CSV table of C-alpha atoms and ligand atoms in Angstrom, one decimal:
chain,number,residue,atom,x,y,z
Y,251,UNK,CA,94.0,-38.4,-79.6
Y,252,UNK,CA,91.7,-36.2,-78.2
Y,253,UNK,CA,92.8,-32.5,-77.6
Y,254,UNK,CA,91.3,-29.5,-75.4
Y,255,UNK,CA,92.3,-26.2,-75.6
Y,256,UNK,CA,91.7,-23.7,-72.8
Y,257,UNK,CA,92.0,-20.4,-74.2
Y,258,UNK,CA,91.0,-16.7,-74.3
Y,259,UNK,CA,91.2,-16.6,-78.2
Y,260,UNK,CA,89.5,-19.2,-79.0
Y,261,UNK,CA,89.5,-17.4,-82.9
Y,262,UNK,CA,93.3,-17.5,-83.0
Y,263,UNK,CA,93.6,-21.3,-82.9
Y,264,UNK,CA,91.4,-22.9,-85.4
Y,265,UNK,CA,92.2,-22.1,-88.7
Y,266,UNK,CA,95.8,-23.9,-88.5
Y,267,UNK,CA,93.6,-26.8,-87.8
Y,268,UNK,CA,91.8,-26.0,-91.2
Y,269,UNK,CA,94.3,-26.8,-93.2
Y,270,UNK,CA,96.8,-29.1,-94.8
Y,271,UNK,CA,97.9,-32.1,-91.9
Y,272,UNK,CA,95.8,-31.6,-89.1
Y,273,UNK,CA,93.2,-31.0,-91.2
Y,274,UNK,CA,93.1,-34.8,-92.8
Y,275,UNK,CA,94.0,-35.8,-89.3
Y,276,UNK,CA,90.7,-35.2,-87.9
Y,277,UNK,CA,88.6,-35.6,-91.1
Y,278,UNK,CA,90.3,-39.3,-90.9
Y,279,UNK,CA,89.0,-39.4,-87.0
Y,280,UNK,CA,92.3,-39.9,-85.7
Y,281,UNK,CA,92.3,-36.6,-83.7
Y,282,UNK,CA,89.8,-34.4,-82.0
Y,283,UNK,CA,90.4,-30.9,-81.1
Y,284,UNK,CA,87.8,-28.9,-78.8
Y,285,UNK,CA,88.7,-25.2,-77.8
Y,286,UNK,CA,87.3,-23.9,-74.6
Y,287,UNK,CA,86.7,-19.7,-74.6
Y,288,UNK,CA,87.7,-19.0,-70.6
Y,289,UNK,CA,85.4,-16.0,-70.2
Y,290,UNK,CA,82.7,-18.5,-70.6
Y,291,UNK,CA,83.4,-19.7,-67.6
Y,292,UNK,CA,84.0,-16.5,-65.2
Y,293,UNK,CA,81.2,-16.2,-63.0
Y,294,UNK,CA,81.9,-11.8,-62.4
Y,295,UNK,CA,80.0,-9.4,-64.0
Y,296,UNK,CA,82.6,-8.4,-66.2
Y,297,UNK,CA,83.6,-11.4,-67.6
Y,298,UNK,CA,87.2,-10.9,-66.5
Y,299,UNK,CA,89.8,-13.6,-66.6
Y,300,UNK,CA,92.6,-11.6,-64.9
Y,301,UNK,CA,93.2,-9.4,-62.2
Y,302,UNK,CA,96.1,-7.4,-60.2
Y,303,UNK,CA,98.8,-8.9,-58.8
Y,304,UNK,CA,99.1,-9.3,-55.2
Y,305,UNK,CA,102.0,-7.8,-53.8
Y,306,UNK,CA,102.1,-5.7,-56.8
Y,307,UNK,CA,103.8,-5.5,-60.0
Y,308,UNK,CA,103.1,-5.3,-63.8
Y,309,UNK,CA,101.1,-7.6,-65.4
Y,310,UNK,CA,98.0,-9.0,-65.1
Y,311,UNK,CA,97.5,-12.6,-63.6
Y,312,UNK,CA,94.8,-15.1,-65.2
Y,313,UNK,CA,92.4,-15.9,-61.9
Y,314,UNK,CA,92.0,-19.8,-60.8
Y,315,UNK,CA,88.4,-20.0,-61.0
Y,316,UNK,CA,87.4,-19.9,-64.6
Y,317,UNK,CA,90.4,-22.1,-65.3
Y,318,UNK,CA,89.0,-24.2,-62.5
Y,319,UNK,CA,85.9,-24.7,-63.9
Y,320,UNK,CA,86.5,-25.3,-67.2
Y,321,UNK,CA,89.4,-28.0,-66.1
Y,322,UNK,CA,86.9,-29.6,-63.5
Y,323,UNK,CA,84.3,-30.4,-66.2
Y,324,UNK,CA,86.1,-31.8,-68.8
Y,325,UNK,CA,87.9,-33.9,-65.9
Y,326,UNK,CA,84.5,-35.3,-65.0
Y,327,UNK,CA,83.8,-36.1,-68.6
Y,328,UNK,CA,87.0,-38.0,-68.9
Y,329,UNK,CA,90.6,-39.1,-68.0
Y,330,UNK,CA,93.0,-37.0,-68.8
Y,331,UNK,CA,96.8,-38.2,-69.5
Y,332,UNK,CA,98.5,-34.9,-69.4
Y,333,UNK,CA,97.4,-31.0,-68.4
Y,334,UNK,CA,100.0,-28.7,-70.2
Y,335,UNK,CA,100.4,-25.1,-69.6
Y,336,UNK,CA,102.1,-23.5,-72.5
Y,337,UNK,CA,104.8,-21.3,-70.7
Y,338,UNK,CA,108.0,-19.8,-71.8
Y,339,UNK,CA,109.4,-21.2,-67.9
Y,340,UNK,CA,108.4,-24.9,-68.8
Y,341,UNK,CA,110.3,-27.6,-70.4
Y,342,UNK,CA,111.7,-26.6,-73.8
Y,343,UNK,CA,109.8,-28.7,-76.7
Y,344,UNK,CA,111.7,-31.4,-78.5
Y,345,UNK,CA,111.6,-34.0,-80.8
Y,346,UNK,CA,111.9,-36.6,-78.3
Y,347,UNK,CA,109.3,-35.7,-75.9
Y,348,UNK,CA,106.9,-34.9,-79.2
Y,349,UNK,CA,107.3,-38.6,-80.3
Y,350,UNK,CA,106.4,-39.9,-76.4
Y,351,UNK,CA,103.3,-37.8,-76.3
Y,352,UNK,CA,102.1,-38.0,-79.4
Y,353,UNK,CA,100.6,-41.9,-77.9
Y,354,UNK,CA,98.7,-40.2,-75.2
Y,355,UNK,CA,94.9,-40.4,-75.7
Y,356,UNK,CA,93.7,-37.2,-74.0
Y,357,UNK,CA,94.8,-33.6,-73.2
Y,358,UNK,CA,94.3,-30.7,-72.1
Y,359,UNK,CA,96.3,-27.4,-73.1
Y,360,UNK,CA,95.9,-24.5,-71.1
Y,361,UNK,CA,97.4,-21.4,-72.8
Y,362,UNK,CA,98.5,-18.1,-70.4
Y,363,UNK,CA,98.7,-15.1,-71.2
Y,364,UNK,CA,99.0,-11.2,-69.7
Y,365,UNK,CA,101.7,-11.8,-67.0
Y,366,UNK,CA,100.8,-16.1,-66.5
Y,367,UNK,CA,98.3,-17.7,-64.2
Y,368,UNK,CA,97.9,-17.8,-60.7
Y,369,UNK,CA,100.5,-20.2,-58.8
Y,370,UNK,CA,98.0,-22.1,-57.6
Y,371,UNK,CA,96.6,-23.5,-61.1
Y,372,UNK,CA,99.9,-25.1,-61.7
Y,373,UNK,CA,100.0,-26.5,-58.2
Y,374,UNK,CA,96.5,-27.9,-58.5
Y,375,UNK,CA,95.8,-28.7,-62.2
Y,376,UNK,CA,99.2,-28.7,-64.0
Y,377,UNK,CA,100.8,-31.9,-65.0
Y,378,UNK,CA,103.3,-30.7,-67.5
Y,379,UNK,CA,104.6,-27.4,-68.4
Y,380,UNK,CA,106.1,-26.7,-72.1
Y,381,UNK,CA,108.1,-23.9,-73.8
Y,382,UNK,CA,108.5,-23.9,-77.6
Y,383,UNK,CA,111.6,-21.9,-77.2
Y,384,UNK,CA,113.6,-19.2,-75.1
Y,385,UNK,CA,111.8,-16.3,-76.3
Y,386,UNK,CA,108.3,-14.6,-74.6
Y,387,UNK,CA,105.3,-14.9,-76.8
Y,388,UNK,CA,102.2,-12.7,-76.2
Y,389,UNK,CA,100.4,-15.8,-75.0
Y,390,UNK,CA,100.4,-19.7,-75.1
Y,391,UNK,CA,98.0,-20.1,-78.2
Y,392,UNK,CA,100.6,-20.4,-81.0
Y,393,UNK,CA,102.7,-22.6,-78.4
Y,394,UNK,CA,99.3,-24.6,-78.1
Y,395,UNK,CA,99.5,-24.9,-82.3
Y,396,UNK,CA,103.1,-25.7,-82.4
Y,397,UNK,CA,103.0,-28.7,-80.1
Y,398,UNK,CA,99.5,-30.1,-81.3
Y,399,UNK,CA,100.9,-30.1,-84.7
Y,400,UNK,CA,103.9,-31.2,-83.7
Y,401,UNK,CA,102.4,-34.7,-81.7
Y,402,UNK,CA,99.7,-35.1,-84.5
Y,403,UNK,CA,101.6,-35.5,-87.3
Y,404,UNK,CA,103.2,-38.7,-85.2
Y,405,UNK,CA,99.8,-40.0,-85.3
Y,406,UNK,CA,100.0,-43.1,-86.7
Y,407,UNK,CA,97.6,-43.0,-89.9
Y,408,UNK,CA,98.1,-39.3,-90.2
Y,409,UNK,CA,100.6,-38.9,-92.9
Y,410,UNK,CA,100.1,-40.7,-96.2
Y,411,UNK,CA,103.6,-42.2,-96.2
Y,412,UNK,CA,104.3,-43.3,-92.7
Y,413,UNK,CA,107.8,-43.0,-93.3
Y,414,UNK,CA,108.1,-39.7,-93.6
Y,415,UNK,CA,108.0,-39.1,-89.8
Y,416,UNK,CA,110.6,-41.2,-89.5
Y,417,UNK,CA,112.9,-39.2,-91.7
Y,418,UNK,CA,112.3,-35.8,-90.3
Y,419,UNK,CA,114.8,-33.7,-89.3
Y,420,UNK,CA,115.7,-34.6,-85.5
Y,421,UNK,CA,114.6,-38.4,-85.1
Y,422,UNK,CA,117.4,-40.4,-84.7
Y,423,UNK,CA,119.5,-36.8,-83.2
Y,424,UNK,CA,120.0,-35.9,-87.0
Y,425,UNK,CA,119.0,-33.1,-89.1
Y,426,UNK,CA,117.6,-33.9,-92.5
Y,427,UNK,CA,119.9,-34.5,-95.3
Y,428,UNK,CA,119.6,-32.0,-98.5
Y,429,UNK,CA,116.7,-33.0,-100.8
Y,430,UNK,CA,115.7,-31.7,-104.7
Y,431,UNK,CA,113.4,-32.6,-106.9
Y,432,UNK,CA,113.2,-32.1,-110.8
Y,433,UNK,CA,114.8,-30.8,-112.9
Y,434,UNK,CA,117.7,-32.8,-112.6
Y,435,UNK,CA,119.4,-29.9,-113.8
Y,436,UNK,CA,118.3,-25.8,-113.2
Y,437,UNK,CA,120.2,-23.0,-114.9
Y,438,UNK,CA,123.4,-25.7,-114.8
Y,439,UNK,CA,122.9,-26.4,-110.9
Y,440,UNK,CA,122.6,-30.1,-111.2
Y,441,UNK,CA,121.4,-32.5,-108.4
Y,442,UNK,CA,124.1,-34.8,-106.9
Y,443,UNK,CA,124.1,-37.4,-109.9
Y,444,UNK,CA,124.2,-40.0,-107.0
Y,445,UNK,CA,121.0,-39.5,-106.4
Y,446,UNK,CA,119.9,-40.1,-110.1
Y,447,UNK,CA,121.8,-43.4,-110.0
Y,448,UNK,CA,119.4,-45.8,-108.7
Y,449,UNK,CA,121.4,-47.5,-106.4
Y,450,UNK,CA,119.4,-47.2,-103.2
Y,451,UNK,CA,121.7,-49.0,-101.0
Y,452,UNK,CA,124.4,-46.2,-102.0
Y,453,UNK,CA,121.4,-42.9,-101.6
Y,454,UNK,CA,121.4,-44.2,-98.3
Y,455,UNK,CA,124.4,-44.3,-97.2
Y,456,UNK,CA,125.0,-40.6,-99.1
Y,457,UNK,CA,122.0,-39.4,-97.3
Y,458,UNK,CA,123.3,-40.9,-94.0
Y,459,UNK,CA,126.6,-38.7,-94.3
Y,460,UNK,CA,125.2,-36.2,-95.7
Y,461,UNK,CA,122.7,-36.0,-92.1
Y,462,UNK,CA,125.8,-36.3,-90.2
Y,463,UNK,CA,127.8,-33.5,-91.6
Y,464,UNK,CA,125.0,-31.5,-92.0
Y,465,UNK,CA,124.2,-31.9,-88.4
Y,466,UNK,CA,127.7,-31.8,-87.1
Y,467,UNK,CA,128.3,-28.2,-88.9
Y,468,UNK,CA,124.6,-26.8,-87.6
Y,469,UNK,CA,123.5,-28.7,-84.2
Y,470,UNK,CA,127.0,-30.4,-83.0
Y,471,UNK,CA,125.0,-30.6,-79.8
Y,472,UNK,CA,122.7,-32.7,-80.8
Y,473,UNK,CA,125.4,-35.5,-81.7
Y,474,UNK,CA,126.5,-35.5,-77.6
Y,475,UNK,CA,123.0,-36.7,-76.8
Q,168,ADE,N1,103.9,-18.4,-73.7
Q,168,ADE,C1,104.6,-17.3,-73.8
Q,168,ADE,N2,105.9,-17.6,-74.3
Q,168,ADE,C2,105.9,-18.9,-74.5
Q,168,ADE,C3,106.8,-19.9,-75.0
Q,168,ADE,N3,108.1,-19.5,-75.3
Q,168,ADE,N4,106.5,-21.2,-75.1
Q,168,ADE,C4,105.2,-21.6,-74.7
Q,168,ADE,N5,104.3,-20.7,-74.2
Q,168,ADE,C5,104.6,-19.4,-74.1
């Protein structure tokens, strides 16, 4: 997967992508992230990506032609299968539409900030618009960070054991069951001895309820899907 980010903190994105998963990800070659600085493409004096909104009103609004710029060359370069704008207005991030995008090849995140951008970029450019919650951040760049991590971690290849996706909290509408690790016993809190019994058949089917009740008493709405 190849990933763009549009951005006017370029600074602000890349050590997440220094670290840890995403890291290994694109050591390993399975993803490519480039970050585009908007003000290096305003063609004013000033190198301003915003300006006043017509009609009035707080805020400043990010102006279409940087953002057109940038978009048009890295369209020319290449197909893109998606152009997301990171917006608190867009379609709330979930696990499910993580795990469809996380197959798509290449695209491009555009992050707002002041007020948002003009109308017309998200008439012209915009294919998809994503919120990571209902809540306003000061900008779209740690929305950009949440959803790249959260697609390329799916990559297949990216995690050693490729399991481990698959038992994440929220595949299969479930949230994780508990989980411990040694020592089997800590200041007498001991682990469920279940679990130190070596019948896997049985760990799974503990695990299973143990995702359902956990789920039921936290997310109950997740079990109506
Ligand atoms: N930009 C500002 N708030 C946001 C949110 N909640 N999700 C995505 N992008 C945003």
């Amino acid at each position: 997967m190849r990933i763009d980010i549009i951005t006017v903190l370029p600074e602000l994105l890349k050590s997440p992508f220094e670290g840890s998963i995403m890291k290994r990800a694109i050591e390993k070659g399975l993803v490519e992230v480039h970050f585009h600085n908007l003000r290096d493409y305003t063609t004013n004096k000033q190198k301003s990506v915003d300006d006043y909104q017509f009609g009035g009103g707080a805020g400043m609004v990010m102006m279409i032609q940087p953002i057109d710029d940038c978009i048009t060359k890295l369209k020319s370069e290449r197909d893109y299968d998606e152009i997301i704008y990171m917006t608190p207005d867009g379609e709330t991030l979930n696990q499910r539409m993580a795990n469809r995008m996380s197959s798509l090849k290449n695209i491009i995140i555009l992050c707002g900030h002041y007020k948002g951008v003009d109308q017309r970029v998200r008439d012209q450019f915009i294919t998809k618009e994503i919120s990571i919650g209902d809540y306003v951040l000061s900008g779209g760049e740690l929305g950009a960070l949440v959803l790249s991590d959260a697609l390329i971690r799916l990559i297949p290849g990216v995690l050693s054991n490729e399991t481990s996706a698959l038992t994440d909290s929220f595949q299969d509408n479930l949230l994780s069951p508990p989980i411990y690790t040694r020592p089997a016993e800590y200041k007498g809190l001991k682990v469920p001895d279940i679990l130190l019994s070596g019948n896997f058949a049985k760990i799974d089917q503990w695990r299973e309820e143990k995702a359902f009740e956990h789920t039921k008493n936290r997310r109950p709405d997740l079990l109506d899907l």
